Amino acid sequence: MMDKKSAYALLGLDENATDEEVEKRYTVLLLRRKKQAGGEEPGAPSMDEITKAYNFIKGIAIEEEIRKKEPKNKTLGKIEYVYEYYRWHIIGTIAAVLIVFFTASSIIQNRSEEKRIERADLKVTFFTDYQISGELDSFEIKALEHMKDWEDIHIVNQYAPTDPKDEYGMAMLQKAIISMAADKADIYIMDKINYAKFSKQGAFLRLDGVSALASVPKDKRLTAETETGETVWSGIDVSNHPAIKELKLPDVEKIALIRVNANKMDNAVKALEWLSQ
């Protein structure tokens, strides 16, 4: 019966011979036997014996390779097998669970944010034809320092180009129009062109009937035409107010306005009274 030692000896190789050496030796012996067909040397191994020895050695190599890959811990091996077999099912299930989790978290966060916005003492939108790159937090800080009984102000920065030059500008203009219709801020800080445009649509509260604003200086009162062609006072120039100047916005007129149907109307009036000082 053939063993490892006799198989290598039959091929004329050392037991530590590499796979490459085994292949080369087998090829050489086969070629040699073909040339000696019918006239083999006495006692020399036959082609059948050479092939059996070669196959035996290859079989040993395959078994060793299998043993290397086989886990020492059989239980671990079974786990790895199950994982490999069901890997994509497991990954798919985990992904589905994560999607449900993050979707639910997002819905909860959105609802929480909506409730926070609703509870805010005032909603302010900076609705301008120039982009505001800096933070607007300092405006909220200044306002809350003045309004001692307020806790939160929700501020939105809305870029509203009056003369868009590209697709981005057009997209921002459309977003601004939707924002004006849906977001419903209590007060707006606007540029002059947007003020004139939305005044024609009756978007802002007339201030001449608001007693708390009767002391606003004449030079700070700004008027605009409504859709009926009537000129009314609805804006206040707040360009030089410290809370506005601290934002370092472009050197153009900043106009404060109250939305005609503001939810927090009393607070909106208080805010304009403060900004007019």
Short mmCIF file of C-alpha atoms in Angstrom, two decimals:
data_model
loop_
_atom_site.label_atom_id
_atom_site.label_comp_id
_atom_site.label_asym_id
_atom_site.label_seq_id
_atom_site.Cartn_x
_atom_site.Cartn_y
_atom_site.Cartn_z
CA MET A 1 0.00 0.00 0.00
CA MET A 2 1.37 3.40 -1.02
CA ASP A 3 2.23 5.98 1.62
CA LYS A 4 3.61 9.50 1.53
CA LYS A 5 7.26 8.43 1.74
CA SER A 6 7.03 5.82 -1.01
CA ALA A 7 5.02 8.15 -3.28
CA TYR A 8 7.68 10.87 -3.16
CA ALA A 9 10.44 8.24 -3.50
CA LEU A 10 8.79 6.78 -6.60
CA LEU A 11 8.87 10.24 -8.23
CA GLY A 12 12.46 10.71 -7.04
CA LEU A 13 11.57 13.67 -4.83
CA ASP A 14 12.13 14.70 -1.24
CA GLU A 15 9.03 14.77 0.98
CA ASN A 16 9.42 18.54 1.38
CA ALA A 17 9.21 19.13 -2.38
CA THR A 18 6.92 22.01 -3.41
CA ASP A 19 3.80 21.64 -5.57
CA GLU A 20 5.69 23.23 -8.44
CA GLU A 21 8.52 20.67 -8.12
CA VAL A 22 5.98 17.80 -8.03
CA GLU A 23 4.30 19.08 -11.21
CA LYS A 24 7.59 19.48 -13.07
CA ARG A 25 8.86 16.06 -12.00
CA TYR A 26 5.63 14.33 -13.01
CA THR A 27 5.73 15.99 -16.45
CA VAL A 28 9.39 14.97 -16.98
CA LEU A 29 8.71 11.33 -16.02
CA LEU A 30 5.67 11.11 -18.29
CA LEU A 31 7.64 12.45 -21.26
CA ARG A 32 10.48 10.08 -20.52
CA ARG A 33 8.17 7.03 -20.41
CA LYS A 34 6.51 8.03 -23.67
CA LYS A 35 9.91 8.17 -25.39
CA GLN A 36 10.83 4.77 -23.94
CA ALA A 37 7.52 3.17 -24.95
CA GLY A 38 8.13 -0.54 -25.47
CA GLY A 39 11.69 -0.34 -24.12
CA GLU A 40 11.44 0.62 -20.42
CA GLU A 41 14.42 0.15 -18.18
CA PRO A 42 14.22 -2.97 -16.01
CA GLY A 43 12.90 -2.08 -12.50
CA ALA A 44 11.87 1.47 -13.51
CA PRO A 45 8.38 2.54 -12.34
CA SER A 46 5.64 2.23 -14.97
CA MET A 47 3.54 5.13 -16.18
CA ASP A 48 0.61 3.79 -14.10
CA GLU A 49 2.74 3.74 -10.93
CA ILE A 50 4.00 7.28 -11.58
CA THR A 51 0.43 8.55 -12.03
CA LYS A 52 -0.77 6.82 -8.85
CA ALA A 53 2.12 8.35 -6.87
CA TYR A 54 1.37 11.79 -8.33
CA ASN A 55 -2.35 11.51 -7.48
CA PHE A 56 -1.54 10.31 -3.96
CA ILE A 57 0.70 13.33 -3.34
CA LYS A 58 -1.95 15.72 -4.75
CA GLY A 59 -4.55 14.07 -2.49
CA ILE A 60 -2.36 14.70 0.57
CA ALA A 61 -2.02 18.38 -0.44
CA ILE A 62 -5.79 18.75 -0.78
CA GLU A 63 -6.41 17.15 2.64
CA GLU A 64 -3.89 19.47 4.29
CA GLU A 65 -5.58 22.49 2.70
CA ILE A 66 -8.96 21.34 4.01
CA ARG A 67 -7.56 20.84 7.51
CA LYS A 68 -6.13 24.38 7.48
CA LYS A 69 -9.56 25.84 6.69
CA GLU A 70 -11.43 23.63 9.14
CA PRO A 71 -12.06 25.45 12.47
CA LYS A 72 -10.61 23.88 15.60
CA ASN A 73 -13.85 24.57 17.42
CA LYS A 74 -16.62 22.58 15.72
CA THR A 75 -19.38 24.67 17.27
CA LEU A 76 -17.73 27.80 15.91
CA GLY A 77 -17.46 26.06 12.56
CA LYS A 78 -21.20 25.40 12.50
CA ILE A 79 -21.90 29.02 13.39
CA GLU A 80 -19.64 30.21 10.57
CA TYR A 81 -21.36 27.82 8.18
CA VAL A 82 -24.82 29.11 9.15
CA TYR A 83 -23.59 32.71 8.86
CA GLU A 84 -22.12 32.10 5.40
CA TYR A 85 -25.28 30.36 4.24
CA TYR A 86 -27.70 32.90 5.64
CA ARG A 87 -25.43 35.93 5.50
CA TRP A 88 -27.52 38.04 3.08
CA HIS A 89 -30.75 37.09 4.86
CA ILE A 90 -29.24 38.24 8.16
CA ILE A 91 -27.83 41.47 6.65
CA GLY A 92 -31.16 42.19 4.95
CA THR A 93 -33.07 41.70 8.20
CA ILE A 94 -30.66 43.95 10.14
CA ALA A 95 -30.91 46.62 7.43
CA ALA A 96 -34.72 46.48 7.54
CA VAL A 97 -34.72 46.84 11.34
CA LEU A 98 -32.32 49.80 11.14
CA ILE A 99 -34.45 51.51 8.47
CA VAL A 100 -37.57 51.14 10.65
CA PHE A 101 -35.66 52.41 13.71
CA PHE A 102 -34.20 55.49 12.01
CA THR A 103 -37.49 56.27 10.24
CA ALA A 104 -39.34 56.12 13.54
CA SER A 105 -36.63 58.24 15.22
CA SER A 106 -36.84 60.80 12.41
CA ILE A 107 -40.64 61.02 12.71
CA ILE A 108 -40.38 61.45 16.50
CA GLN A 109 -37.70 64.14 16.10
CA ASN A 110 -39.74 65.97 13.46
CA ARG A 111 -42.82 65.94 15.65
CA SER A 112 -40.78 67.13 18.60
CA GLU A 113 -39.33 69.97 16.50
CA GLU A 114 -42.80 70.93 15.23
CA LYS A 115 -44.07 71.12 18.82
CA ARG A 116 -41.06 73.22 19.84
CA ILE A 117 -41.73 75.63 16.98
CA GLU A 118 -45.40 75.88 17.92
CA ARG A 119 -44.44 76.64 21.54
CA ALA A 120 -41.97 79.36 20.51
CA ASP A 121 -42.86 82.84 21.75
CA LEU A 122 -42.15 84.28 18.31
CA LYS A 123 -41.39 83.06 14.78
CA VAL A 124 -39.04 85.30 12.83
CA THR A 125 -38.06 84.87 9.17
CA PHE A 126 -35.17 86.78 7.61
CA PHE A 127 -36.57 86.94 4.08
CA THR A 128 -33.91 88.63 1.95
CA ASP A 129 -32.65 88.88 -1.63
CA TYR A 130 -29.11 88.37 -0.34
CA GLN A 131 -27.73 85.23 1.26
CA ILE A 132 -26.98 85.31 4.98
CA SER A 133 -23.97 83.11 5.65
CA GLY A 134 -23.52 83.80 9.36
CA GLU A 135 -25.52 82.59 12.35
CA LEU A 136 -28.58 84.50 13.56
CA ASP A 137 -28.33 83.31 17.16
CA SER A 138 -27.22 86.70 18.45
CA PHE A 139 -30.55 88.19 17.34
CA GLU A 140 -32.44 85.68 19.49
CA ILE A 141 -30.14 86.32 22.45
CA LYS A 142 -30.69 90.08 22.26
CA ALA A 143 -34.45 89.67 21.89
CA LEU A 144 -34.73 87.29 24.85
CA GLU A 145 -32.64 89.64 26.99
CA HIS A 146 -35.26 92.33 26.32
CA MET A 147 -38.36 90.10 26.52
CA LYS A 148 -37.79 88.71 30.02
CA ASP A 149 -40.86 86.46 30.04
CA TRP A 150 -40.07 84.80 26.69
CA GLU A 151 -38.28 81.45 26.49
CA ASP A 152 -37.73 80.69 22.80
CA ILE A 153 -37.68 82.39 19.41
CA HIS A 154 -37.77 80.32 16.23
CA ILE A 155 -35.69 81.94 13.47
CA VAL A 156 -35.65 81.00 9.77
CA ASN A 157 -33.11 82.22 7.23
CA GLN A 158 -34.83 82.34 3.82
CA TYR A 159 -32.90 83.44 0.71
CA ALA A 160 -35.39 85.04 -1.70
CA PRO A 161 -33.61 86.40 -4.82
CA THR A 162 -35.65 89.07 -6.56
CA ASP A 163 -33.82 88.64 -9.87
CA PRO A 164 -32.55 85.03 -10.10
CA LYS A 165 -29.73 84.49 -12.61
CA ASP A 166 -29.48 80.69 -12.66
CA GLU A 167 -31.28 77.45 -11.77
CA TYR A 168 -30.21 77.69 -8.13
CA GLY A 169 -31.66 81.20 -7.89
CA MET A 170 -34.93 80.04 -9.49
CA ALA A 171 -35.14 77.13 -7.06
CA MET A 172 -34.55 79.44 -4.09
CA LEU A 173 -37.21 81.86 -5.36
CA GLN A 174 -39.77 79.05 -5.63
CA LYS A 175 -38.83 77.84 -2.15
CA ALA A 176 -39.22 81.37 -0.80
CA ILE A 177 -42.72 81.72 -2.29
CA ILE A 178 -43.74 78.38 -0.75
CA SER A 179 -42.19 79.47 2.56
CA MET A 180 -44.19 82.70 2.53
CA ALA A 181 -47.40 80.73 2.00
CA ALA A 182 -46.75 77.83 4.38
CA ASP A 183 -44.30 78.77 7.15
CA LYS A 184 -46.36 81.67 8.56
CA ALA A 185 -43.79 83.62 10.52
CA ASP A 186 -45.03 86.20 13.00
CA ILE A 187 -42.59 88.86 11.83
CA TYR A 188 -40.32 89.23 8.81
CA ILE A 189 -37.06 91.08 8.33
CA MET A 190 -37.03 91.94 4.61
CA ASP A 191 -35.24 93.89 1.93
CA LYS A 192 -37.05 96.72 0.14
CA ILE A 193 -37.86 94.86 -3.09
CA ASN A 194 -39.43 91.84 -1.42
CA TYR A 195 -41.33 94.19 0.90
CA ALA A 196 -42.88 96.00 -2.07
CA LYS A 197 -43.68 92.75 -3.89
CA PHE A 198 -45.46 90.97 -1.04
CA SER A 199 -47.21 94.13 0.17
CA LYS A 200 -49.18 94.08 -3.09
CA GLN A 201 -50.51 90.67 -2.01
CA GLY A 202 -51.72 92.02 1.34
CA ALA A 203 -49.24 89.89 3.31
CA PHE A 204 -48.48 92.41 6.07
CA LEU A 205 -50.37 94.06 8.89
CA ARG A 206 -51.21 97.77 8.63
CA LEU A 207 -49.46 99.48 11.54
CA ASP A 208 -51.32 102.77 11.59
CA GLY A 209 -54.00 101.21 13.79
CA VAL A 210 -51.60 99.58 16.28
CA SER A 211 -51.53 101.86 19.35
CA ALA A 212 -48.34 100.29 20.79
CA LEU A 213 -46.45 101.50 17.69
CA ALA A 214 -47.83 105.03 17.65
CA SER A 215 -44.53 106.39 18.98
CA VAL A 216 -42.43 104.97 16.10
CA PRO A 217 -40.51 107.93 14.57
CA LYS A 218 -41.80 109.13 11.21
CA ASP A 219 -38.45 108.57 9.51
CA LYS A 220 -38.56 104.89 10.42
CA ARG A 221 -42.07 104.32 9.06
CA LEU A 222 -42.06 102.69 5.63
CA THR A 223 -45.03 102.46 3.30
CA ALA A 224 -45.92 100.31 0.32
CA GLU A 225 -48.73 99.89 -2.16
CA THR A 226 -51.37 97.21 -1.63
CA GLU A 227 -53.11 95.28 -4.40
CA THR A 228 -55.87 97.93 -4.39
CA GLY A 229 -53.33 100.66 -5.08
CA GLU A 230 -53.59 102.11 -1.58
CA THR A 231 -50.35 103.21 0.12
CA VAL A 232 -50.20 102.01 3.73
CA TRP A 233 -47.71 102.00 6.58
CA SER A 234 -46.73 98.41 7.30
CA GLY A 235 -42.94 98.43 7.68
CA ILE A 236 -40.35 99.79 10.09
CA ASP A 237 -36.75 100.54 9.15
CA VAL A 238 -34.66 98.55 11.64
CA SER A 239 -31.32 98.82 9.80
CA ASN A 240 -29.64 100.66 12.68
CA HIS A 241 -30.99 98.60 15.55
CA PRO A 242 -28.09 97.04 17.56
CA ALA A 243 -29.51 93.50 17.26
CA ILE A 244 -29.63 93.87 13.47
CA LYS A 245 -26.28 95.65 13.08
CA GLU A 246 -24.54 92.91 15.08
CA LEU A 247 -25.46 90.40 12.34
CA LYS A 248 -23.21 92.26 9.87
CA LEU A 249 -25.65 91.94 6.98
CA PRO A 250 -25.19 93.75 3.62
CA ASP A 251 -25.51 97.54 3.82
CA VAL A 252 -29.09 97.80 2.56
CA GLU A 253 -32.38 98.72 4.19
CA LYS A 254 -33.74 96.11 6.61
CA ILE A 255 -37.48 96.31 7.15
CA ALA A 256 -39.42 94.67 9.99
CA LEU A 257 -43.01 93.60 9.24
CA ILE A 258 -45.83 91.73 10.98
CA ARG A 259 -47.64 89.01 9.05
CA VAL A 260 -51.29 89.95 8.66
CA ASN A 261 -52.43 86.68 10.28
CA ALA A 262 -49.59 86.19 12.78
CA ASN A 263 -50.28 83.49 15.37
CA LYS A 264 -48.49 85.38 18.15
CA MET A 265 -49.80 88.83 17.24
CA ASP A 266 -49.21 90.44 20.66
CA ASN A 267 -45.62 89.23 20.76
CA ALA A 268 -45.08 90.34 17.15
CA VAL A 269 -46.15 93.87 18.12
CA LYS A 270 -43.81 93.79 21.13
CA ALA A 271 -40.95 92.72 18.89
CA LEU A 272 -41.54 95.59 16.43
CA GLU A 273 -41.84 98.04 19.29
CA TRP A 274 -38.43 96.87 20.54
CA LEU A 275 -36.87 96.95 17.04
CA SER A 276 -38.14 100.48 16.41
CA GLN A 277 -36.22 101.87 19.40
#
